[in-house]
CSV table of C-alpha atoms and ligand atoms in Angstrom, one decimal:
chain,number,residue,atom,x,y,z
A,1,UNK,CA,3.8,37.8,4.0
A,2,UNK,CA,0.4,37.0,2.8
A,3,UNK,CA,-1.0,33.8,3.8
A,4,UNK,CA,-0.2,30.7,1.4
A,5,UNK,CA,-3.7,29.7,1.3
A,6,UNK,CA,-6.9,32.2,2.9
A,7,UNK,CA,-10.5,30.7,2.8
A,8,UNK,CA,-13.0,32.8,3.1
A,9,UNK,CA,-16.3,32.2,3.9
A,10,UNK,CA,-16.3,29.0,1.9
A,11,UNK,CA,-19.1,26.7,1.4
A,12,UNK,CA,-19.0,23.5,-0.5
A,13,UNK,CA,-21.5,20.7,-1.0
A,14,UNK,CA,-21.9,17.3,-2.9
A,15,UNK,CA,-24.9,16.7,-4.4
A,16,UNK,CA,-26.1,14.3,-2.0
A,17,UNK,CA,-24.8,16.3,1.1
A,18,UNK,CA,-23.7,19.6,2.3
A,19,UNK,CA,-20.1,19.5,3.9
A,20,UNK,CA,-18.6,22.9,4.3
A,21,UNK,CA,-21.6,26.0,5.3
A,22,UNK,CA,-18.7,28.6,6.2
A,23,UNK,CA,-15.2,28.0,6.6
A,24,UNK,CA,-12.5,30.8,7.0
A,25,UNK,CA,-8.8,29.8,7.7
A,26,UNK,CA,-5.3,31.1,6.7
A,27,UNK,CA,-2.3,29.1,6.2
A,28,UNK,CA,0.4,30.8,7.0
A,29,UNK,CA,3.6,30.5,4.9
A,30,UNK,CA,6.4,28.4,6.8
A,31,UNK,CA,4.4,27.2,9.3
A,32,UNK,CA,2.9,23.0,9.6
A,33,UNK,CA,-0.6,23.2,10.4
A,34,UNK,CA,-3.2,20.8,11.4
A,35,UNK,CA,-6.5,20.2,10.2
A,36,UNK,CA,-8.1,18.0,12.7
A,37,UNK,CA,-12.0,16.2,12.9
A,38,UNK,CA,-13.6,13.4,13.0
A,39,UNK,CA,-13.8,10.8,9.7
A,40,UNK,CA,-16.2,12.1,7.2
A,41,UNK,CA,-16.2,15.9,8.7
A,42,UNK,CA,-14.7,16.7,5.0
A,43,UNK,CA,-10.9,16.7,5.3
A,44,UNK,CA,-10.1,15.2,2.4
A,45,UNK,CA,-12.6,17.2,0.7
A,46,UNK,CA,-10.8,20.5,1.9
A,47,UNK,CA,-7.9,19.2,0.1
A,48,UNK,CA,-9.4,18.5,-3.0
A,49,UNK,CA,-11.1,22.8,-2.5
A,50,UNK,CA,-7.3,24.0,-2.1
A,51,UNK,CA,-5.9,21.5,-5.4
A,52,UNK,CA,-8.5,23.0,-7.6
A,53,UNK,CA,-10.1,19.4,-8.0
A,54,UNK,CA,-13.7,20.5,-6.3
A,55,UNK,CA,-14.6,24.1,-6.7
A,56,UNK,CA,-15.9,26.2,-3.7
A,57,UNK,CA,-20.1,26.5,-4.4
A,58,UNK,CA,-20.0,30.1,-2.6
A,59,UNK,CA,-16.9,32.3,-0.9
A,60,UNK,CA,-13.5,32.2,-1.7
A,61,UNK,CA,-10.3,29.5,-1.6
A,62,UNK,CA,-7.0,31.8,-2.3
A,63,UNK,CA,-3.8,29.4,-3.1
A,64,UNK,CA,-0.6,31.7,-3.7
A,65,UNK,CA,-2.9,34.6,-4.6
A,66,UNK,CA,-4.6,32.6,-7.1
A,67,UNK,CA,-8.8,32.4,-6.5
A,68,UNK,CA,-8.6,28.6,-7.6
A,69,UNK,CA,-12.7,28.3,-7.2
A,70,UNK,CA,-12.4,30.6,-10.6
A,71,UNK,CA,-9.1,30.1,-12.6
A,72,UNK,CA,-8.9,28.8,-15.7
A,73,UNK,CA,-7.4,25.2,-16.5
A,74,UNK,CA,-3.8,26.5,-17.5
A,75,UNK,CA,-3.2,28.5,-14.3
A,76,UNK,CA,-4.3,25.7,-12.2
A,77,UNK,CA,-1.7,23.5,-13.8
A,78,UNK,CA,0.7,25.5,-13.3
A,79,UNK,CA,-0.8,26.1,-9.3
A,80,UNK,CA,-0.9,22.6,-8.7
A,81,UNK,CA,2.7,22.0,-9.8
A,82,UNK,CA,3.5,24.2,-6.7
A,83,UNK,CA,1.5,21.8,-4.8
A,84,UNK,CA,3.4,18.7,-3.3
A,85,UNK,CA,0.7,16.1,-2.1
A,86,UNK,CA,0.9,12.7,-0.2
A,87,UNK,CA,-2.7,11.3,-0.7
A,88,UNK,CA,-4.4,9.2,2.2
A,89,UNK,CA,-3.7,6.1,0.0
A,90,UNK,CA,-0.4,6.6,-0.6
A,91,UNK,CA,-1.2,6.2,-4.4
A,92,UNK,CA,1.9,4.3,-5.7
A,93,UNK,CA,2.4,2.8,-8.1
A,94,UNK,CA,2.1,-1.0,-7.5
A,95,UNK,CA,4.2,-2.0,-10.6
A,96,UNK,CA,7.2,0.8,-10.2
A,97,UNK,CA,10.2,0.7,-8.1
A,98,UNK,CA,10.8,2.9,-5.7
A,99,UNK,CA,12.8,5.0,-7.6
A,100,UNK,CA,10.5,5.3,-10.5
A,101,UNK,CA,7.6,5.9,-8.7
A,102,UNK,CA,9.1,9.2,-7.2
A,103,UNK,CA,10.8,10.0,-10.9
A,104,UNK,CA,7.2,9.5,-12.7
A,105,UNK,CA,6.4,13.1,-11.5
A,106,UNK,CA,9.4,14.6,-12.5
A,107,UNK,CA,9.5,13.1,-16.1
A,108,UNK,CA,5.5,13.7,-16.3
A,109,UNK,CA,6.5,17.5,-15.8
A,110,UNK,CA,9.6,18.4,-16.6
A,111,UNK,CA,11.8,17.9,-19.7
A,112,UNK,CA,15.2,17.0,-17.3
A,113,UNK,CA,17.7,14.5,-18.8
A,114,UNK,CA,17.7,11.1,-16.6
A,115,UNK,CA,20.7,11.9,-14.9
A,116,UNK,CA,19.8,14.9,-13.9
A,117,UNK,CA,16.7,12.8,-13.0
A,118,UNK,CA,18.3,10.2,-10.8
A,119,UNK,CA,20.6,12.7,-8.9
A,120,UNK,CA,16.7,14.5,-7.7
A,121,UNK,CA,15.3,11.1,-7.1
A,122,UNK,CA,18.6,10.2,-4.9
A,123,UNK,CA,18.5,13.2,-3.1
A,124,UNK,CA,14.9,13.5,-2.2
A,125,UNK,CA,14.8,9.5,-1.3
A,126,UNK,CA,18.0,10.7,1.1
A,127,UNK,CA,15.9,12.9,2.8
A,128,UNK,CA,13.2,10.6,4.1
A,129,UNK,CA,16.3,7.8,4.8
A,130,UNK,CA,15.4,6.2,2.0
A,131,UNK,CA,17.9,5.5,-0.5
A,132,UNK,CA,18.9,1.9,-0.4
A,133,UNK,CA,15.7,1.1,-1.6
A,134,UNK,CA,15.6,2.8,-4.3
A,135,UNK,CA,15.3,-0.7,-6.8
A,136,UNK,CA,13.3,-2.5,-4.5
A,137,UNK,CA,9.1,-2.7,-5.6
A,138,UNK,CA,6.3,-1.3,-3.1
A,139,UNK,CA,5.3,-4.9,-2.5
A,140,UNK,CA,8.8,-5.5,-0.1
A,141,UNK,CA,8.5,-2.2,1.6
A,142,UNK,CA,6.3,-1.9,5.2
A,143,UNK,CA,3.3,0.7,6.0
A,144,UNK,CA,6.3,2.7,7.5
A,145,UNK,CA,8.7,2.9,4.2
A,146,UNK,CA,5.5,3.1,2.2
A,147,UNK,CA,4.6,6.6,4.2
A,148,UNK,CA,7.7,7.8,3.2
A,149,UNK,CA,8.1,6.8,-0.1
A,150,UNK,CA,4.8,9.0,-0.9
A,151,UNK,CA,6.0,11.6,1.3
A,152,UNK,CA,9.4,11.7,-1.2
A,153,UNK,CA,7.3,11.7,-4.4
A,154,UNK,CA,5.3,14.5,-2.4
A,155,UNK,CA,8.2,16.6,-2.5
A,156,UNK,CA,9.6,15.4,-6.0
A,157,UNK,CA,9.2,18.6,-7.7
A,158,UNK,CA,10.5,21.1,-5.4
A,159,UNK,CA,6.5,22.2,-3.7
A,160,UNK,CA,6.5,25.4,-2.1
A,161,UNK,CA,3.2,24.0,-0.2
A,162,UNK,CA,2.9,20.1,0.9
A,163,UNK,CA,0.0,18.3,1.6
A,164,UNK,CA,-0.6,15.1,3.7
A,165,UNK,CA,-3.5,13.4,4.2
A,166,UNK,CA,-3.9,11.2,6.9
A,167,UNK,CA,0.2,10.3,7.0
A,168,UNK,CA,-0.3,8.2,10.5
A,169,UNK,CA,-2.9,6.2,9.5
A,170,UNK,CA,-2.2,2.5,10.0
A,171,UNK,CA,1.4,3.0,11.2
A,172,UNK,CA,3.0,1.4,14.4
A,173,UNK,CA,4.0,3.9,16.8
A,174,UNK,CA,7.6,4.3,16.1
A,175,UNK,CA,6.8,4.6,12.3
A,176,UNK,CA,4.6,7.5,13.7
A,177,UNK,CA,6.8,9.1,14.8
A,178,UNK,CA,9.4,9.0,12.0
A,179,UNK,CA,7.2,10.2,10.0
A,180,UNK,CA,6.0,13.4,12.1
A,181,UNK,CA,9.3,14.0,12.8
A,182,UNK,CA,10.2,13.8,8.7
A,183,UNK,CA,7.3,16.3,7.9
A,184,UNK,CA,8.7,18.5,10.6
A,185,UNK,CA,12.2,18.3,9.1
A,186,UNK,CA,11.4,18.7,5.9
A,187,UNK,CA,9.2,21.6,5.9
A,188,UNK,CA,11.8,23.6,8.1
A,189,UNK,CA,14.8,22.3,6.0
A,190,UNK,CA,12.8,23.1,2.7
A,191,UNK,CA,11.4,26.1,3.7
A,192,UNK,CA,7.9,25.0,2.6
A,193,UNK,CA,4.5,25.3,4.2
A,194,UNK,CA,2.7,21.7,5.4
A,195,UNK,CA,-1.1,21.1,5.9
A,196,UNK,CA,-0.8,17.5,7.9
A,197,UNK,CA,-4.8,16.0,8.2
A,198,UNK,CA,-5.6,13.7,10.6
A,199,UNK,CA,-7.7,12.6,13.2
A,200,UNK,CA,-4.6,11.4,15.4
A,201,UNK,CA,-4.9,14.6,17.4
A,202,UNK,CA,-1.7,13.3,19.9
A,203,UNK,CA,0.5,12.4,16.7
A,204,UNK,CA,-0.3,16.1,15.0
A,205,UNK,CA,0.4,17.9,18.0
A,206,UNK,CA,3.8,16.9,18.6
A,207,UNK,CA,4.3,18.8,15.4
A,208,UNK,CA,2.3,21.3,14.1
A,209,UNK,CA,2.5,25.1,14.5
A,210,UNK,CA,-1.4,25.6,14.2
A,211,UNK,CA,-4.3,23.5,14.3
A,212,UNK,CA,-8.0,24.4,12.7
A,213,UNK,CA,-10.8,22.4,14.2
A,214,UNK,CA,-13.4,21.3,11.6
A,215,UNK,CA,-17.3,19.9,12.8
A,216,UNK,CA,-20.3,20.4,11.1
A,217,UNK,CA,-19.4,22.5,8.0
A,218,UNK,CA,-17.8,25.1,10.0
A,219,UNK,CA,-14.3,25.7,11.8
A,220,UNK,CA,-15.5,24.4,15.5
A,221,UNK,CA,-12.2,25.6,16.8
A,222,UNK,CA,-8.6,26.7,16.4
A,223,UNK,CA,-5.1,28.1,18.2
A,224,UNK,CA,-1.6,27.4,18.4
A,225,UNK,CA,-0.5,24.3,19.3
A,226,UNK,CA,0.5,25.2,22.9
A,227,UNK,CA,-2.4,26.9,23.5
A,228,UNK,CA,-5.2,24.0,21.8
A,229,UNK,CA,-3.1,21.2,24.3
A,230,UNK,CA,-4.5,23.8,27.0
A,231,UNK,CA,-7.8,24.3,26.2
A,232,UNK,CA,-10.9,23.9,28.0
A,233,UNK,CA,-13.6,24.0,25.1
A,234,UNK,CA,-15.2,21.2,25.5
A,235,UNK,CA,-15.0,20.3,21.8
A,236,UNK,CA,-11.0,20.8,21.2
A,237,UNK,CA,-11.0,18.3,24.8
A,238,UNK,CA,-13.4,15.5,23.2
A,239,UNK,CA,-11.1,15.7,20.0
A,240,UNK,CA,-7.5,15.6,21.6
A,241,UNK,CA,-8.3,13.5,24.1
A,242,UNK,CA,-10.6,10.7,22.1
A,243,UNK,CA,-13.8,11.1,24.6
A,244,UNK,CA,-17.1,9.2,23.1
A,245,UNK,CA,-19.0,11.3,24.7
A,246,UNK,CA,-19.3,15.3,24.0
A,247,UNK,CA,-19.7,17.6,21.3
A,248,UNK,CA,-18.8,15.7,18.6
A,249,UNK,CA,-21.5,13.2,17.3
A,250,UNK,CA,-20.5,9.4,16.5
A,251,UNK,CA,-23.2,8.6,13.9
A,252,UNK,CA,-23.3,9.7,10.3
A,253,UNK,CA,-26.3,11.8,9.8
A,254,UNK,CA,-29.3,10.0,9.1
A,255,UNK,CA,-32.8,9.6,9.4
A,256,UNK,CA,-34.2,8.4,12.9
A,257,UNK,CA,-33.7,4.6,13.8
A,258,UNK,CA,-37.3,3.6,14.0
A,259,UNK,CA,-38.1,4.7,10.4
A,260,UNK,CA,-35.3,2.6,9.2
A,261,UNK,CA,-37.0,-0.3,11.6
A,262,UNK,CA,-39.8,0.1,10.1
A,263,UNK,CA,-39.0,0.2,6.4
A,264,UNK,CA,-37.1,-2.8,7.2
A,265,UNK,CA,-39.9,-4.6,8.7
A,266,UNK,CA,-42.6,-3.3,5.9
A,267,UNK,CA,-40.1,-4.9,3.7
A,268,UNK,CA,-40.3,-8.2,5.2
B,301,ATP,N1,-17.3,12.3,-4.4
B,301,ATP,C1,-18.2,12.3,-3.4
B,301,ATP,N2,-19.5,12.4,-3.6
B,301,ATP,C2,-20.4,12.4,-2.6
B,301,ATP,N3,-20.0,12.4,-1.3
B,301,ATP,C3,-18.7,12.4,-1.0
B,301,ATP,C4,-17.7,12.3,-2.0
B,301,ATP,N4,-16.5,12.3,-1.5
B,301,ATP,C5,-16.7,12.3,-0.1
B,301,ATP,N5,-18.1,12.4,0.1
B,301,ATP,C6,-18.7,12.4,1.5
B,301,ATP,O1,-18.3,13.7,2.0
B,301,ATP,C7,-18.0,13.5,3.4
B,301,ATP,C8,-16.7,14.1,3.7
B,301,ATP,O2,-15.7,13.2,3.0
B,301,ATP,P1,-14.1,13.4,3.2
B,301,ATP,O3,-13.5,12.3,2.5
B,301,ATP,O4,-13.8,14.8,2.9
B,301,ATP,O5,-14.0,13.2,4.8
B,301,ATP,P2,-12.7,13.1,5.7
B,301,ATP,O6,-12.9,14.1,6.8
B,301,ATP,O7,-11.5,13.2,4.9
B,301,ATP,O8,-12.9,11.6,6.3
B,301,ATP,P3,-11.7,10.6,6.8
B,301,ATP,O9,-11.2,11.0,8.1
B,301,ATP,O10,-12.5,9.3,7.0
B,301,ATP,O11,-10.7,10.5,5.7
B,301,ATP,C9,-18.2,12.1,3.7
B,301,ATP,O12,-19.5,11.9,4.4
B,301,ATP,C10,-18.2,11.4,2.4
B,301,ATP,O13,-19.1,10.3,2.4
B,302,MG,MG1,-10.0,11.9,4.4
């Protein structure tokens, strides 16, 4: 089976910074795989190279055989309606219920009748333990419910691959856990393929298959989860177990403190 998604020497930069130099990573179909580093390292951005919404500047991004740094718009519609993705702000709809907000992508793409329509919105909100809430607004639900909601819309139209950016962030650790334990459960009852980024190394781990390590444009390190919990590189160590102090640098690149002093004070 060929890998769902295969990055190949890919490179990537905004114009006002350079975030990806050389990144080569396969996805391999069925599996939940982490992509772990440190805020701002460019997960979110990787997301956006595999949806077709930023376009590689050099190497290749393969999703499902297509080469989506080169398709053409039609093809990429069609890609990304194989592509089920919870975004790191949830990205509900504040004035929809609960049940609307997870049918808007199903009527947005499909031509089904609205019972047919409320039999799919039942049955996904089911699967996150969701579906007495169906008529109540995003404003009554918690961080916890929230997560899920997005994580039903995610899988609204039947994705082959799901995406989930950030799905711990801000959640309690019980709501944590329901939801790794949800994106577990639903990729293995689905029989999809999951990309989970975070940062919250000890969340991931309890669930993923893989992990790929990503610092300073490059893939700093990667293995199966039982053998990443073991390592001894002194980067995949920082990361899982939150050190300050190692590899990994805490400021955002930037020109040396005394010239920014000094401006200041020429300033005043
Ligand atoms: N549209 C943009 N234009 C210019 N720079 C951007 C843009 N989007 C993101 N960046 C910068 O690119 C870098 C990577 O951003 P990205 O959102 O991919 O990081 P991240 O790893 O997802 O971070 P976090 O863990 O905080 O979500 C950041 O330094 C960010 O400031
Ligand atoms: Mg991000």
């Amino acid at each position: 089976m060929p890998p769902i998604v295969q990055m190949d020497g890919l490179a990537f930069s905004y114009p006002t910074r350079e975030i990806f130099k050389n990144v080569t990573l396969d996805i391999t179909q069925g599996q939940v795989v982490g992509i772990m580093g440190s805020s701002g390292c460019g997960k979110s951005t990787l997301l956006r190279l595999i949806g077709g919404q930023l376009r590689a500047s050099r190497g290749v991004c393969r999703v499902m055989g297509e080469d989506v740094s080169r398709i053409g718009n039609d093809a990429l519609y069609r890609l990304r309606r194989r592509i089920g993705m919870q975004f790191q702000q949830n990205g509900l709809f504040t004035d929809l219920s609960v049940f609307d907000n997870i049918a808007f992508p199903i009527r947005e793409k499909t031509n089904l009748s609205e019972s047919v329509i409320e039999d799919l919105v039942l049955l996904k909100l089911n699967a996150v333990g969701l579906r007495g809430a169906s008529r109540l607004m995003p404003s009554e639900l918690s961080g916890g419910m929230i997560r899920r909601v997005a994580l039903a819309r995610a899988i609204a139209l039947d994705p082959e691959l799901v995406i989930y950016d950030e799905p711990f962030a801000g959640l309690d650790p019980i709501s944590c856990n329901v939801v790794a334990n949800l994106i577990r459960r639903l990729n293995d009852a689905l029989g999809v393929t999951s990309i989970v980024v975070s940062y919250d190394a000890q969340e991931s781990l309890k669930i993923v298959d893989y992990v790929y390590f990503i610092a300073d444009g490059v893939i700093a390190a990667q293995g199966k989860t039982a053998d990443i919990k073991v390592s001894s590189d002194p980067f995949v160590r920082q990361f899982i177990h939150g050190q300050a102090h190692g590899p990994v640098h805490f400021h955002y690149p930037s020109d040396p403190y005394a010239k920014d002093l000094s401006v200041e004070a020429a300033v005043s």
